[in-house]
mmCIF file of C-alpha atoms and ligand atoms in Angstrom:
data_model
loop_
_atom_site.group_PDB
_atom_site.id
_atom_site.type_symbol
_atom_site.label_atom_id
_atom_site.label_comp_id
_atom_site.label_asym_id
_atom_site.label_seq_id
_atom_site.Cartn_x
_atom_site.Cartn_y
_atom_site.Cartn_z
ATOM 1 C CA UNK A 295 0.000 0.000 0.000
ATOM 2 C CA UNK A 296 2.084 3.309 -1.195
ATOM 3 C CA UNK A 297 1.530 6.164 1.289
ATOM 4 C CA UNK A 298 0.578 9.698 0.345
ATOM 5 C CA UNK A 299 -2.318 8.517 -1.996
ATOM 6 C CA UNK A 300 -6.114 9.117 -0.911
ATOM 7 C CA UNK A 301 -7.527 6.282 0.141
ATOM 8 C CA UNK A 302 -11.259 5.856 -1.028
ATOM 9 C CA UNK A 303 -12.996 2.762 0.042
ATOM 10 C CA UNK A 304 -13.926 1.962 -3.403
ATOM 11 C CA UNK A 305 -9.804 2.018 -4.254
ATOM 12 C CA UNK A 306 -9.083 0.399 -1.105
ATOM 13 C CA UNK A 307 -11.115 -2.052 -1.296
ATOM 14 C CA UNK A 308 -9.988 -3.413 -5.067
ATOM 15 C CA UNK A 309 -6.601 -2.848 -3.845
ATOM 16 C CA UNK A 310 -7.105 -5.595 -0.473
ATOM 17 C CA UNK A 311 -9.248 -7.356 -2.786
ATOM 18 C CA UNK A 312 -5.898 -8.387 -5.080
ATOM 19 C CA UNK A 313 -3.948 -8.508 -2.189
ATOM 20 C CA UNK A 314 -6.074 -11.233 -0.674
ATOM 21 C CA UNK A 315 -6.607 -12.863 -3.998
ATOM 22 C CA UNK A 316 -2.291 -12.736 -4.264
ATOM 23 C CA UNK A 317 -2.256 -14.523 -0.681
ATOM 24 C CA UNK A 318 -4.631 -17.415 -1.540
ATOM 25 C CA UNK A 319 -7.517 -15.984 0.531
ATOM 26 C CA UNK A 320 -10.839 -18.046 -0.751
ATOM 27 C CA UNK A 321 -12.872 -14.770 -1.035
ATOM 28 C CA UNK A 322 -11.030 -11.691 -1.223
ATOM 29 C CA UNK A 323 -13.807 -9.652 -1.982
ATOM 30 C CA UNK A 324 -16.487 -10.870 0.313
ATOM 31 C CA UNK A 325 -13.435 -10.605 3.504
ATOM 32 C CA UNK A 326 -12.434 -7.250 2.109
ATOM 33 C CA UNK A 327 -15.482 -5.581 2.624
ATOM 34 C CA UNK A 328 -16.644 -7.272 5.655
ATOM 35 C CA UNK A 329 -13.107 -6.321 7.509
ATOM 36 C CA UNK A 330 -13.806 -2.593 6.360
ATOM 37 C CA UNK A 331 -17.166 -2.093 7.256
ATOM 38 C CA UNK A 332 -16.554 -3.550 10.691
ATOM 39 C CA UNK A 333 -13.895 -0.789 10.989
ATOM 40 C CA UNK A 334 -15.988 2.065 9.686
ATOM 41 C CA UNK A 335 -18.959 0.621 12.101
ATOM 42 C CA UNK A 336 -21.604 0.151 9.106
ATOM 43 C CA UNK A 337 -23.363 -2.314 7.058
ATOM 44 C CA UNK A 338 -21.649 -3.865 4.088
ATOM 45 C CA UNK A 339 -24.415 -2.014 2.144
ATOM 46 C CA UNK A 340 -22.663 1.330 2.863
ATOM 47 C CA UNK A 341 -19.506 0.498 1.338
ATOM 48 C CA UNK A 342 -21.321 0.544 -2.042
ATOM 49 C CA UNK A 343 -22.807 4.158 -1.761
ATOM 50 C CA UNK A 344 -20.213 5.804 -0.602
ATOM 51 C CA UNK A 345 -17.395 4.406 -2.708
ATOM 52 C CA UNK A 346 -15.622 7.962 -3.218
ATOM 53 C CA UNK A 347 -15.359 8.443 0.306
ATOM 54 C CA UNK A 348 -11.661 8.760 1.720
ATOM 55 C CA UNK A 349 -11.278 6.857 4.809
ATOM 56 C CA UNK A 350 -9.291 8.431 7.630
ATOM 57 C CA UNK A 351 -6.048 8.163 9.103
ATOM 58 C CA UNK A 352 -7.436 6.083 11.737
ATOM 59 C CA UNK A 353 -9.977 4.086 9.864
ATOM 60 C CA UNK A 354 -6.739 3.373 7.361
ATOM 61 C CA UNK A 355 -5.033 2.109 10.217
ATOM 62 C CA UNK A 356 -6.845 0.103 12.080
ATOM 63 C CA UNK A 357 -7.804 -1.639 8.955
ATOM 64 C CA UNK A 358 -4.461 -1.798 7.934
ATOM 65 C CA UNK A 359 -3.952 -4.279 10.615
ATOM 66 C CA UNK A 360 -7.058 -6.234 9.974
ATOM 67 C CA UNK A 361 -5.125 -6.977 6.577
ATOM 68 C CA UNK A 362 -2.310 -8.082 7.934
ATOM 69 C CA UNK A 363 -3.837 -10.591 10.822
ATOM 70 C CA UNK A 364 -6.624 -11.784 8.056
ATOM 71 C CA UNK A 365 -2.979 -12.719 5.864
ATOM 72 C CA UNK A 366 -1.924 -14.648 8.243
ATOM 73 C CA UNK A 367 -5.328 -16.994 8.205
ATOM 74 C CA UNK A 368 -7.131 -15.743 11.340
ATOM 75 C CA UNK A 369 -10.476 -16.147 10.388
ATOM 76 C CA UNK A 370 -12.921 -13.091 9.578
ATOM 77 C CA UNK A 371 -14.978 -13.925 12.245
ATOM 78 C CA UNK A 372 -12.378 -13.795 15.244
ATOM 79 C CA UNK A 373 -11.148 -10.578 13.491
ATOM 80 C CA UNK A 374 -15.148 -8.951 13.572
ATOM 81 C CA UNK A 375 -15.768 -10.938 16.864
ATOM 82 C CA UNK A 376 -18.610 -12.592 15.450
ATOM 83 C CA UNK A 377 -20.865 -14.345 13.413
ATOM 84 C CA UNK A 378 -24.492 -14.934 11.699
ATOM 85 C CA UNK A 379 -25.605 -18.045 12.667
ATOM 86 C CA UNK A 380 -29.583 -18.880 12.001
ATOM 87 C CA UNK A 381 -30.105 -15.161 11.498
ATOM 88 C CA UNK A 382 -28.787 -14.219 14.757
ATOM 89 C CA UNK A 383 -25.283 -13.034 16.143
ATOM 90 C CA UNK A 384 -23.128 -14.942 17.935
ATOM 91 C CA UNK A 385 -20.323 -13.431 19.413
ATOM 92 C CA UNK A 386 -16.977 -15.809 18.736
ATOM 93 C CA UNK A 387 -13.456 -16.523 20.255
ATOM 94 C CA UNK A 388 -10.584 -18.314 19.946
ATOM 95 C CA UNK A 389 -12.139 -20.906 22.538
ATOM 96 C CA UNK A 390 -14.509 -23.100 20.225
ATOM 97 C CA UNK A 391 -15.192 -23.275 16.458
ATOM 98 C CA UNK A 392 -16.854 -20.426 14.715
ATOM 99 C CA UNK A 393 -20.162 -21.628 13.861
ATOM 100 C CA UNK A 394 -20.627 -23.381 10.464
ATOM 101 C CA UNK A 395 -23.487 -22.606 7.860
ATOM 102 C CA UNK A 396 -23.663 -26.782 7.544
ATOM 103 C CA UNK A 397 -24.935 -26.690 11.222
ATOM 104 C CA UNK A 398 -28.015 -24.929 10.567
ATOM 105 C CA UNK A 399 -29.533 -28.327 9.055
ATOM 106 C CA UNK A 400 -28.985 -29.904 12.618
ATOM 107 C CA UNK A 401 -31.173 -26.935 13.983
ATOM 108 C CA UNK A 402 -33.907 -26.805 11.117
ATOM 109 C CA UNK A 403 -33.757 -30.748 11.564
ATOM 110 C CA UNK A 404 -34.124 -30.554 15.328
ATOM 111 C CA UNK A 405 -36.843 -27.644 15.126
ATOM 112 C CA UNK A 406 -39.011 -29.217 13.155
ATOM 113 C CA UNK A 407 -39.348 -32.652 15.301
ATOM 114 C CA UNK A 408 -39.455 -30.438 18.201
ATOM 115 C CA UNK A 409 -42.438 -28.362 16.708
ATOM 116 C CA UNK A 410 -44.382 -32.032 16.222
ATOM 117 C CA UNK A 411 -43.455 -34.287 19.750
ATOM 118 C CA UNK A 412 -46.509 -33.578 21.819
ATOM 119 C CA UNK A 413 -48.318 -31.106 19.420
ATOM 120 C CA UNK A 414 -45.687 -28.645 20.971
ATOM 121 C CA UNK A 415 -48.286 -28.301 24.478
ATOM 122 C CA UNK A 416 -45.800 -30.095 26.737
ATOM 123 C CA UNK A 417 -42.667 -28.474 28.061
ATOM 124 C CA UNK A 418 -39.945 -29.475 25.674
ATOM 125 C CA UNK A 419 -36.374 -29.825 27.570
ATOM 126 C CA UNK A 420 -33.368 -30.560 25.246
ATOM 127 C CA UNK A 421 -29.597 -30.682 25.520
ATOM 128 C CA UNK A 422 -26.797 -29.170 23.685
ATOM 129 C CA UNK A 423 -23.474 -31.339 23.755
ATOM 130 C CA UNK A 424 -20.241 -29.593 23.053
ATOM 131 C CA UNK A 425 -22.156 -26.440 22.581
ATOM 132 C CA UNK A 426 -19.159 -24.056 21.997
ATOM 133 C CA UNK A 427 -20.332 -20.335 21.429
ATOM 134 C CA UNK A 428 -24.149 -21.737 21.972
ATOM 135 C CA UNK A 429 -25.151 -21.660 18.589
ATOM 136 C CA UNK A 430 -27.521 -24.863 18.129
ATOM 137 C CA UNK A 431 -28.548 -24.561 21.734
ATOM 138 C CA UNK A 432 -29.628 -20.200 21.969
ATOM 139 C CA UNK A 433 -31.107 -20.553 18.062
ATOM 140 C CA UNK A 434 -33.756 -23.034 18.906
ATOM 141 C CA UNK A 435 -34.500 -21.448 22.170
ATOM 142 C CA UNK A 436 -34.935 -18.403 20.235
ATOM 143 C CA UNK A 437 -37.203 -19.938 17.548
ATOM 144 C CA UNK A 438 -38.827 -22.361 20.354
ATOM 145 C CA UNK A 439 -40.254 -20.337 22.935
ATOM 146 C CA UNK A 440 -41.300 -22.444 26.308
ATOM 147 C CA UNK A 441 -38.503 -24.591 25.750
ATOM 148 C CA UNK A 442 -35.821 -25.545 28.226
ATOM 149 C CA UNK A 443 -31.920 -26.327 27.403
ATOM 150 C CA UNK A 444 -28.904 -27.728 28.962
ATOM 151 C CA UNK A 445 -25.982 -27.188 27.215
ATOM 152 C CA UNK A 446 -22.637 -28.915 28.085
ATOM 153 C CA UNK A 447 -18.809 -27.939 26.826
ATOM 154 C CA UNK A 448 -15.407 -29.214 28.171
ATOM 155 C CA UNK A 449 -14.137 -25.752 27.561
ATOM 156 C CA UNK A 450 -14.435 -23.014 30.385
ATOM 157 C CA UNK A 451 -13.692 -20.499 27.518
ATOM 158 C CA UNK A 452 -16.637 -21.872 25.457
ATOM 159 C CA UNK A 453 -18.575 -21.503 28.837
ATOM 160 C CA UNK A 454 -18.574 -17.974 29.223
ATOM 161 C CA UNK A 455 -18.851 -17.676 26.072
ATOM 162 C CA UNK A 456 -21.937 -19.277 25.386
ATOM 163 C CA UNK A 457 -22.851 -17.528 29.015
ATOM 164 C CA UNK A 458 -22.333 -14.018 27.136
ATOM 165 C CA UNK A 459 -24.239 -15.097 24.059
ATOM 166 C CA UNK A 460 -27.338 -15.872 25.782
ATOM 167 C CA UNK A 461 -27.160 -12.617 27.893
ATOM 168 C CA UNK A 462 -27.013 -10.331 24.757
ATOM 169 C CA UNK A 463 -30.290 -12.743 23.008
ATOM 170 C CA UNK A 464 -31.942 -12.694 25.899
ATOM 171 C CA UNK A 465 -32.082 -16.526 26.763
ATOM 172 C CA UNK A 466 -30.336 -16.939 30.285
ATOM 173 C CA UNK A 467 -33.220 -17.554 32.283
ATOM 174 C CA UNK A 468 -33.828 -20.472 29.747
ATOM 175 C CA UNK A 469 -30.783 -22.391 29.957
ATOM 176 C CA UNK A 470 -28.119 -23.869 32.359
ATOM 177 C CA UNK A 471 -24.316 -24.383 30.635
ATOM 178 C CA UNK A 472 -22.716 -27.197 32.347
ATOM 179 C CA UNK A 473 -19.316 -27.656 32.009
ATOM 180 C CA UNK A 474 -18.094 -31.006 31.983
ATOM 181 C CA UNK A 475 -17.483 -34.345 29.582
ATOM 182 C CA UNK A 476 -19.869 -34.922 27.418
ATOM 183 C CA UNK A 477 -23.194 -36.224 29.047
ATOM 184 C CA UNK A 478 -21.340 -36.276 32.557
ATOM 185 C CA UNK A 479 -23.200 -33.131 33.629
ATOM 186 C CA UNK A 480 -26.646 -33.892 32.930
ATOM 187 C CA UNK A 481 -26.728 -37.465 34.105
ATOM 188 C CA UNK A 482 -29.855 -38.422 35.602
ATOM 189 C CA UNK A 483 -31.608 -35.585 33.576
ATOM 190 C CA UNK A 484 -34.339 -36.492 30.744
ATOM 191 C CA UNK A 485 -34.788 -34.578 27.721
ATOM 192 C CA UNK A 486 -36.873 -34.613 24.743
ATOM 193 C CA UNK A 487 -33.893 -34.052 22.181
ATOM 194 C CA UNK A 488 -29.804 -34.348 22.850
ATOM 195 C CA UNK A 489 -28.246 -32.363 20.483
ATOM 196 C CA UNK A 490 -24.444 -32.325 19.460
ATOM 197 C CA UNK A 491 -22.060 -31.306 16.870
ATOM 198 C CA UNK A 492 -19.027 -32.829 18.370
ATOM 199 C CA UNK A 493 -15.516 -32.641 16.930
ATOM 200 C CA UNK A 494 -15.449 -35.137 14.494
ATOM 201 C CA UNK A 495 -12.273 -34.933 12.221
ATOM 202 C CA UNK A 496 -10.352 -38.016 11.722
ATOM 203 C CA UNK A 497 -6.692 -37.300 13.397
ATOM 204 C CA UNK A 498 -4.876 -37.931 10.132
ATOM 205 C CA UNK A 499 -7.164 -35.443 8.151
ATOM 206 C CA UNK A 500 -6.361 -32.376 10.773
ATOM 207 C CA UNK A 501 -3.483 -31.234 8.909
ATOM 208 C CA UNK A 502 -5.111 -31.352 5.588
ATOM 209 C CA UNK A 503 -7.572 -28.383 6.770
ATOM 210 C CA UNK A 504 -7.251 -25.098 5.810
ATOM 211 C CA UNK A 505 -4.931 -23.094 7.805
ATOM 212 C CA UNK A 506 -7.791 -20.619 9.128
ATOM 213 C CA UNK A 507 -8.933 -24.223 10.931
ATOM 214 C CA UNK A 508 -6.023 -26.230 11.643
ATOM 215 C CA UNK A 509 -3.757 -22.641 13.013
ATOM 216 C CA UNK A 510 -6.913 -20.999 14.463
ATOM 217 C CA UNK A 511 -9.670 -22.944 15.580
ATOM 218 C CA UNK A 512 -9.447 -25.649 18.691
ATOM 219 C CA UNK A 513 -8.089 -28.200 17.697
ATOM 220 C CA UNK A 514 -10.438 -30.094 20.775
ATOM 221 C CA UNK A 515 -12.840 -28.931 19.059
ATOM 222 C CA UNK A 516 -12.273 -30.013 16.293
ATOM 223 C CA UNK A 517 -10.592 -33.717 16.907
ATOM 224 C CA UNK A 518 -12.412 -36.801 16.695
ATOM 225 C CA UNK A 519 -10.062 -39.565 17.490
ATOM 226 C CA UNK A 520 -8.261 -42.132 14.718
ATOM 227 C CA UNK A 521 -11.479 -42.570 12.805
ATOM 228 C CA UNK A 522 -13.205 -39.181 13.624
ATOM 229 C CA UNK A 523 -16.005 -41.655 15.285
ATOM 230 C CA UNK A 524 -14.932 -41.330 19.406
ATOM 231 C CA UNK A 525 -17.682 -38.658 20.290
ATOM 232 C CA UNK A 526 -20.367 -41.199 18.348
ATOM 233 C CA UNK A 527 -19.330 -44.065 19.849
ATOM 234 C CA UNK A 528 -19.883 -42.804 23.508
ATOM 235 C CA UNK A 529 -22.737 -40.479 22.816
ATOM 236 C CA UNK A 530 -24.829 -43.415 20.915
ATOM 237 C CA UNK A 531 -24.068 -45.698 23.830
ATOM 238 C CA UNK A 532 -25.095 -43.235 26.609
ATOM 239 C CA UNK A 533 -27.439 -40.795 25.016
ATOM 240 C CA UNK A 534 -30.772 -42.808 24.907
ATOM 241 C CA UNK A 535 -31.338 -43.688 28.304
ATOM 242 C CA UNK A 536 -31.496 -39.662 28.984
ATOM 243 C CA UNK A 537 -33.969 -39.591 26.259
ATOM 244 C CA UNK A 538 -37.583 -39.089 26.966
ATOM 245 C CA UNK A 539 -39.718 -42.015 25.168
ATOM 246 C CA UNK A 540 -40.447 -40.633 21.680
ATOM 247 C CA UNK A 541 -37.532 -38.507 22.176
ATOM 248 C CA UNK A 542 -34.988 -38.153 19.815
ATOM 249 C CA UNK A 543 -31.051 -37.576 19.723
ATOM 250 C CA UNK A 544 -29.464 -35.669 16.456
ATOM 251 C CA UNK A 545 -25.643 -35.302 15.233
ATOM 252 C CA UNK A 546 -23.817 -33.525 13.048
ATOM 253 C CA UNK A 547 -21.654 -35.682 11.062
ATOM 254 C CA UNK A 548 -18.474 -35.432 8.484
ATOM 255 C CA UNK A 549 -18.200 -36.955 5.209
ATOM 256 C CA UNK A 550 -18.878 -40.753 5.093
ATOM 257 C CA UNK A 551 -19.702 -40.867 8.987
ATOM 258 C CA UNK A 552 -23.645 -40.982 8.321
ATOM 259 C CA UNK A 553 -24.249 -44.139 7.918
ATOM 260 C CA UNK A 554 -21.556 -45.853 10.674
ATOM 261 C CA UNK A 555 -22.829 -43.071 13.473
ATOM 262 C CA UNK A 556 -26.774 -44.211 12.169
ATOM 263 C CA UNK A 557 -25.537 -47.627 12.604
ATOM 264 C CA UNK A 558 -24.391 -47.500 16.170
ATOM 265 C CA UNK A 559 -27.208 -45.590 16.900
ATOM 266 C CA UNK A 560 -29.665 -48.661 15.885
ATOM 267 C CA UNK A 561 -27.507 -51.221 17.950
ATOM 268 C CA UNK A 562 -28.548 -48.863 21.464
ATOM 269 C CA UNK A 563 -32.000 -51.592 22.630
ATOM 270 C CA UNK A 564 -33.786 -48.017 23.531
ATOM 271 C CA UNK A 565 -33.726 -46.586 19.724
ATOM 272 C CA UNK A 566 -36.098 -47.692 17.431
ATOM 273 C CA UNK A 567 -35.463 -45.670 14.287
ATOM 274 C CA UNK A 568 -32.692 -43.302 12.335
ATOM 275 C CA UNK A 569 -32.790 -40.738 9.729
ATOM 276 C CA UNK A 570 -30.489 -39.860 7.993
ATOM 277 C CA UNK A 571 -30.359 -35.876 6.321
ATOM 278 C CA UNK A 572 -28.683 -34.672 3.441
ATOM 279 C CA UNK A 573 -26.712 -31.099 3.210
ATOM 280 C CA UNK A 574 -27.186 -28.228 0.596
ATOM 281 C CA UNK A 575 -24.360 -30.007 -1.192
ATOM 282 C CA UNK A 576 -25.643 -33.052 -1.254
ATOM 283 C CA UNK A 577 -23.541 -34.473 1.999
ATOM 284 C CA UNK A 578 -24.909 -36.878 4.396
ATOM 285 C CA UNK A 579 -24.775 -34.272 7.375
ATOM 286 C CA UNK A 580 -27.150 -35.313 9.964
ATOM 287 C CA UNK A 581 -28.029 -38.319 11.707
ATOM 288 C CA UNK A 582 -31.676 -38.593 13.742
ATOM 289 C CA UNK A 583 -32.016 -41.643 15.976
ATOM 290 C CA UNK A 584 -35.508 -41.737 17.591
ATOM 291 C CA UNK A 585 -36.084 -43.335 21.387
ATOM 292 C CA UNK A 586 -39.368 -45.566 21.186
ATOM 293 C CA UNK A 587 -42.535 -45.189 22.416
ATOM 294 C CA UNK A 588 -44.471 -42.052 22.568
ATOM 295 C CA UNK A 589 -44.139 -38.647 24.451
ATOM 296 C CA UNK A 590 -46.161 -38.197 27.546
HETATM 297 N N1 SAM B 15 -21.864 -26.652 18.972
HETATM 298 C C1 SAM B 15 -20.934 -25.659 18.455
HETATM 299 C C2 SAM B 15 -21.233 -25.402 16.987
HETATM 300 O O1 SAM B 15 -21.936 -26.231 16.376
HETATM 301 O O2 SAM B 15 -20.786 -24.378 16.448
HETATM 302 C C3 SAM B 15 -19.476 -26.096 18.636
HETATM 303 C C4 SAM B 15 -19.119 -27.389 17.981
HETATM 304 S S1 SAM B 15 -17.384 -27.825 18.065
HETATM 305 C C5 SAM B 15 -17.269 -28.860 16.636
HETATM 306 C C6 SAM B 15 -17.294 -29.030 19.363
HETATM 307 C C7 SAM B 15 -17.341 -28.494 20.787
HETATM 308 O O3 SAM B 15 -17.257 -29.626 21.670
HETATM 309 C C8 SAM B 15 -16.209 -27.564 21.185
HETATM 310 O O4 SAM B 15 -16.728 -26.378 21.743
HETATM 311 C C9 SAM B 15 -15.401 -28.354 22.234
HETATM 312 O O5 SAM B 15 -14.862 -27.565 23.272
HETATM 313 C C10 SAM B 15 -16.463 -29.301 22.783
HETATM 314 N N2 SAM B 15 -15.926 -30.549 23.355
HETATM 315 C C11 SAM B 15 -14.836 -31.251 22.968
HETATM 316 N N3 SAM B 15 -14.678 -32.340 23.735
HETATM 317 C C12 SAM B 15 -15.715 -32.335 24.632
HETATM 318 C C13 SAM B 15 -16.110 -33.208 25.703
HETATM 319 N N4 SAM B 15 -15.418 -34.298 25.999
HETATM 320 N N5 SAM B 15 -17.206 -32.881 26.410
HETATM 321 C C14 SAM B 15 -17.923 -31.777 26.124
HETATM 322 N N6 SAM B 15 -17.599 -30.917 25.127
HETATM 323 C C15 SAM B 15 -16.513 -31.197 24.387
HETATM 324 N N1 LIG B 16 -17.295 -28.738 9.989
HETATM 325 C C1 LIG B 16 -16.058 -28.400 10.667
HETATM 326 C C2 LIG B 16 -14.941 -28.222 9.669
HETATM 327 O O1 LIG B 16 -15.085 -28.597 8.545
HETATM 328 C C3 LIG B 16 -15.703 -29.469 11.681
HETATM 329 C C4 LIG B 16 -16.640 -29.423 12.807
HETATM 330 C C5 LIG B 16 -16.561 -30.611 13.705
HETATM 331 O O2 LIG B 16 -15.543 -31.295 13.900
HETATM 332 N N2 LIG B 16 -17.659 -30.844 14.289
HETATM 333 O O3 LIG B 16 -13.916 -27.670 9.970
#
């Protein structure tokens, strides 16, 4: 960037937008503007009507050093602080994954059986296993209202994070974060629905992530074992007996992993069906496994 020039956003923003593209950034554009308008404190929409404005030395600077962190592969999000997840923000840290657009097929999934068990008249309680920043947990209280949560992390970072989250949407009062292993926490509870996307990457595949992931993002939260399958395996053996009859448990899953997880799921004596849902690209992403019986 030469000094001395004005700096308009519309210059400055096809100048980071090369610069990005130069550095292997997947979408220069898209982080460009996004990185600026969070300096300038506006919607991206701004950017495009006032493309002749010069920014000042301040604004120059501080986004100066957006450019350089976003170069080295921080993701956008931990740069903004946050992210749109189910139409609502989620404020993000370094402590747990950023919330994935993939994930919002676990919550439609989940909010639409939740809608139908009991007509939606009885008091729905679910859980929320390795919740992280709250995401699946906070969106379906939002879109569920009456409902009940527990959601559990192993990470006293993704804690208070999850804590703050629910302050700003206005959900505290509706949900108790636990933190603990897995279903440790909540033993002896019964819910409706247990919800989780654990970490599920296969060891070996780690390093084969983008750097944003693999140099960013935590790596327990992202690490599933040899096979990617260790959060399955104990959540399929003690998730249904927490289930309420006609309850139902549902998992985010990687590629290839639907099938095995819906497999393991069937062998538990207390589950008497699986479904199995398909991403916007066609990926096997979710895996339903229902508790027999029906709701009382
Ligand atoms: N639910 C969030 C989402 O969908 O954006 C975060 C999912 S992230 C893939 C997995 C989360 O599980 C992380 O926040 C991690 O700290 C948590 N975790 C890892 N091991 C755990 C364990 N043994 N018990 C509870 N939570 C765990
Ligand atoms: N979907 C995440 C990724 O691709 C992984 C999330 C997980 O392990 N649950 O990086």
């Amino acid at each position: 960037m030469m000094s001395g020039e004005i700096w308009t956003i519309g210059r400055i923003l096809k100048w980071t937008e090369q610069y990005f593209g130069r550095k292997g950034i997947e979408s220069p554009r898209l982080d460009a503007e996004v990185l600026l308008s969070h300096v300038l404190g506006k919607q991206r929409i701004y950017l495009y009507v006032h493309f002749e404005e010069p920014l000042e030395k301040g604004e120059l600077a501080a986004y100066k050093e957006l450019i350089q962190k976003r170069v080295q592969r921080i993701p956008v999000a931990y740069l903004v602080g946050h992210r749109e997840f189910m139409g609502l923000r989620f404020r993000v840290s370094p402590a747990t994954l950023v919330p994935r657009p993939d994930t919002e097929i676990l919550v439609q999934a989940a909010l639409e059986r939740l809608k139908k068990l009991t007509g939606g008249t009885a008091h729905l309680r679910f859980a929320d296993i390795g919740t992280g920043t709250g995401a699946i947990c906070l969106s379906l209280l939002h879109f569920l209202p009456g409902t009940e949560a527990s959601a559990v992390d192993i990470s006293s970072g993704a804690i208070a994070l999850a804590e703050e989250n629910a302050e700003a949407l206005g959900l505290s009062g509706r949900v108790a974060f636990l933190e603990g292993d897995l279903l440790e926490p909540v033993r002896g509870q019964r819910f409706h629905a247990i919800l989780s996307n654990p970490p599920y990457i296969p060891d070996g595949d780690i390093l084969r992530l983008p750097p944003e992931v693999k140099e960013n993002e935590p790596r327990a939260a992202l690490a599933g074992g040899e096979d990617g399958m260790d959060f399955y395996r104990r959540l399929c053996e003690e998730a249904p007996e927490l289930l309420e009859k006609g309850g139902f448990m549902a998992f985010e899953v990687g590629v290839h992993q639907a099938n095995p997880v819906a497999e393991m799921a069937r062998k538990h004596p207390l589950i008497a069906g699986t479904e199995i849902l398909k991403d916007l690209a066609g990926i096997e992403r979710v895996v339903i496994a229902w508790r027999g019986g029906s709701t009382e």
